[in-house]
C-alpha positions as a Python dict, from the first residue, in 0.01 Angstrom:
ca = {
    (1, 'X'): (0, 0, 0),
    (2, 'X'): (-214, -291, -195),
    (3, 'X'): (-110, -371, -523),
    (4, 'X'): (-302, -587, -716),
    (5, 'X'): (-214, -871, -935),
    (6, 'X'): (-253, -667, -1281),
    (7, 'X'): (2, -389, -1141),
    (8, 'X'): (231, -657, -1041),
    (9, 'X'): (197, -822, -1377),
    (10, 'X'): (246, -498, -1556),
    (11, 'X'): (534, -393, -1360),
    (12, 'X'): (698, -768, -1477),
    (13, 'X'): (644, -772, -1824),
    (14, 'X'): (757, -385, -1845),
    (15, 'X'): (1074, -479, -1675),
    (16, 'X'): (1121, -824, -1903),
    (17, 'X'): (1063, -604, -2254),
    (18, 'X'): (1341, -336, -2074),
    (19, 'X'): (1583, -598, -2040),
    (20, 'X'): (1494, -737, -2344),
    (21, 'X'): (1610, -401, -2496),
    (22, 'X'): (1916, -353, -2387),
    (23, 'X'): (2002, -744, -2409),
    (24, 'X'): (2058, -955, -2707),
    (25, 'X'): (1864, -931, -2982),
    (26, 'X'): (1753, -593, -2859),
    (27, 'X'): (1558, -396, -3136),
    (28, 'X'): (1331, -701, -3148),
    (29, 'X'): (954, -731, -3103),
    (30, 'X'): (850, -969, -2803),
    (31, 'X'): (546, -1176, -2782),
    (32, 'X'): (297, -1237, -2499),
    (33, 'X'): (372, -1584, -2499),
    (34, 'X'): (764, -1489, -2425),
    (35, 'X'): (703, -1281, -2136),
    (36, 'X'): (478, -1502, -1968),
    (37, 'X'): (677, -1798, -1975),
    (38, 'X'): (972, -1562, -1854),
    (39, 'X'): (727, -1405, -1583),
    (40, 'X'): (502, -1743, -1510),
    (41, 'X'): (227, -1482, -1575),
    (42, 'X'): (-109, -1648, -1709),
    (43, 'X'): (-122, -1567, -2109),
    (44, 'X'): (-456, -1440, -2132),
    (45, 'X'): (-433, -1216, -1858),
    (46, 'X'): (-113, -1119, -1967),
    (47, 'X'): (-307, -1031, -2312),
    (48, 'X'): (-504, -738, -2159),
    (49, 'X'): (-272, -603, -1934),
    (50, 'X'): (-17, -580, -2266),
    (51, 'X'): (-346, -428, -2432),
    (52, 'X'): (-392, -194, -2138),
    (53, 'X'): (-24, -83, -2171),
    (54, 'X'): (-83, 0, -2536),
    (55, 'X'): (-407, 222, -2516),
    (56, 'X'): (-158, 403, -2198),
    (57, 'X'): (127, 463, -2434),
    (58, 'X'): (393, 225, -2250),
    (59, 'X'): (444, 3, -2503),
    (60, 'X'): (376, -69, -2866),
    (61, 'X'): (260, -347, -3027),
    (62, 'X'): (304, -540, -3398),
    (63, 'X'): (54, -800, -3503),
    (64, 'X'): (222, -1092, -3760),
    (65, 'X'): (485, -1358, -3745),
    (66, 'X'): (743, -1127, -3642),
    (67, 'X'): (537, -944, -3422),
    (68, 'X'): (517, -879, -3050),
    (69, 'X'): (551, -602, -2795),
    (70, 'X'): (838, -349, -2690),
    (71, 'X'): (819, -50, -2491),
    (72, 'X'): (678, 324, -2628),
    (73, 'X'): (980, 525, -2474),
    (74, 'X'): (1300, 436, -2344),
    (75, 'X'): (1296, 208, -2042),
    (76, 'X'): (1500, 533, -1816),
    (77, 'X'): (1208, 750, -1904),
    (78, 'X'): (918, 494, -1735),
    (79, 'X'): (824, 493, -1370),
    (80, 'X'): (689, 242, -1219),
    (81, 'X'): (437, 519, -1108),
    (82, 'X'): (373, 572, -1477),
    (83, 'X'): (288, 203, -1517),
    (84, 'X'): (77, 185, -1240),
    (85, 'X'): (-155, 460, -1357),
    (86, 'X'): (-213, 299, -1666),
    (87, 'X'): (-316, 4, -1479),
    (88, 'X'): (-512, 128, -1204),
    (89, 'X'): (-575, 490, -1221),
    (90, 'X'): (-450, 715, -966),
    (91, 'X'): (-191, 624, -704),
    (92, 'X'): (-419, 696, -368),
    (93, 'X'): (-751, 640, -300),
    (94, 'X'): (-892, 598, 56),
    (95, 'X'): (-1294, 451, 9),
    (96, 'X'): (-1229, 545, -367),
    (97, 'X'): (-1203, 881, -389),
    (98, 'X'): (-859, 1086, -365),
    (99, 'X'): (-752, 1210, -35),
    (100, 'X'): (-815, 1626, -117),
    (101, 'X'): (-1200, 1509, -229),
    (102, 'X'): (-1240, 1349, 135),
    (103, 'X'): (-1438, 1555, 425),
    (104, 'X'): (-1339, 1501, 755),
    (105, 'X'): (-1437, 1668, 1099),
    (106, 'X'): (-1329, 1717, 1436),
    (107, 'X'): (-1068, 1534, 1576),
    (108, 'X'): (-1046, 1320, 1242),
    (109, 'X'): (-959, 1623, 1015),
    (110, 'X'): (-589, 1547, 1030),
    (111, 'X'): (-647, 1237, 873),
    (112, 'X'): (-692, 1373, 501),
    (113, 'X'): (-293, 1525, 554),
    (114, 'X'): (-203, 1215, 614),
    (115, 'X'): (-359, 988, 293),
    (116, 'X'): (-198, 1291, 115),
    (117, 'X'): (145, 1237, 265),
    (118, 'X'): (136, 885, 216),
    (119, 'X'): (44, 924, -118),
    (120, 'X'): (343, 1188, -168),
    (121, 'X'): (601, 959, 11),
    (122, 'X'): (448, 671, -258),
    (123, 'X'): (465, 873, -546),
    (124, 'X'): (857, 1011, -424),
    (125, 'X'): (974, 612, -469),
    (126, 'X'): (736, 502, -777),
    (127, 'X'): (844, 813, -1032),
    (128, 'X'): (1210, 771, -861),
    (129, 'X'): (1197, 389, -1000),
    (130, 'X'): (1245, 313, -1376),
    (131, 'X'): (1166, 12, -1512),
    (132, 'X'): (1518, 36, -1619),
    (133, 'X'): (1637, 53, -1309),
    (134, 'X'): (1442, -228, -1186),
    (135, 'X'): (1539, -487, -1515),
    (136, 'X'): (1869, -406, -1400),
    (137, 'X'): (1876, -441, -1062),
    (138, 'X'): (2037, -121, -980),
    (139, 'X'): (1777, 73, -787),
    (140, 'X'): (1820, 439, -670),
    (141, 'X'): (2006, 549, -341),
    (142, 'X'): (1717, 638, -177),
    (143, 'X'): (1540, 358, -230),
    (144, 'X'): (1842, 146, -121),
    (145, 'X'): (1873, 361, 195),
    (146, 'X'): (1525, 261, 283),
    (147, 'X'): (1568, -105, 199),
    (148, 'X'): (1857, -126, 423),
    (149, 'X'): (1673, -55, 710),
    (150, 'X'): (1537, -361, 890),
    (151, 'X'): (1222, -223, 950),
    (152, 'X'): (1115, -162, 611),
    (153, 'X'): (1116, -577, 613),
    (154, 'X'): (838, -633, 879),
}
């Protein structure tokens, strides 16, 4: 699985504006400049994935001096899956196109069952995850399970 740097951005600044919501001064609007200095993302990249996030209905947004960002729902009820489509669309793609548009022959046909068991088994962990799980560190048993195996580390 390749994730690229706007997914892992989005993924950080969703999990900084959950645990800014159930932190102090929860309730509160947080700017871009905030998160990226709590991230070390770059602010104007930060900018449009936070703009990206709006149009997908993660977070919100208020313009003015007491303005900022928090997120749409509650932080339980986001995946990271959810984030991810937002950001980039559709969780498998092998050449760009999803695995059940792909036509393959021969001995090669099995191949499409397996981009669309990967993309199950990816799917299982990312709608598992919440980003409130993730802001506080507390992540599901079965993605604990998995951790714990050495394997998963190489």
């Amino acid at each position: 699985m390749r994730l690229s740097a706007r997914v892992d951005y989005a993924l950080r600044a969703a999990a900084e504006l959950a645990a800014t919501a159930s932190g102090p001064g929860r309730g509160r609007p947080v700017t871009a400049d905030q998160i990226a200095r709590a991230q070390e993302i770059p602010p104007k990249f930060l900018e449009s994935i936070l703009l990206q996030l709006r149009r997908g209905g993660i977070v919100h947004a208020q313009r003015g001096p007491e303005g900022g960002y928090w997120l749409a729902r509650p932080a339980e009820e986001i995946s990271l899956a959810d984030v991810i489509r937002v950001i980039d669309g559709p969780l498998a793609h092998v050449r760009g196109q999803r695995p059940e548009q792909l036509g393959y022959h021969g001995p090669a046909r099995a191949l499409q069952e397996v981009w669309i068991a990967l993309r199950a088994s990816e799917r299982e962990i990312l709608e598992l995850v919440s980003v409130a799980d993730v802001a506080a560190g507390t992540l599901p048993e079965r993605v604990t399970e998995l951790v714990a195996d050495p394997r998963a580390w190489i």
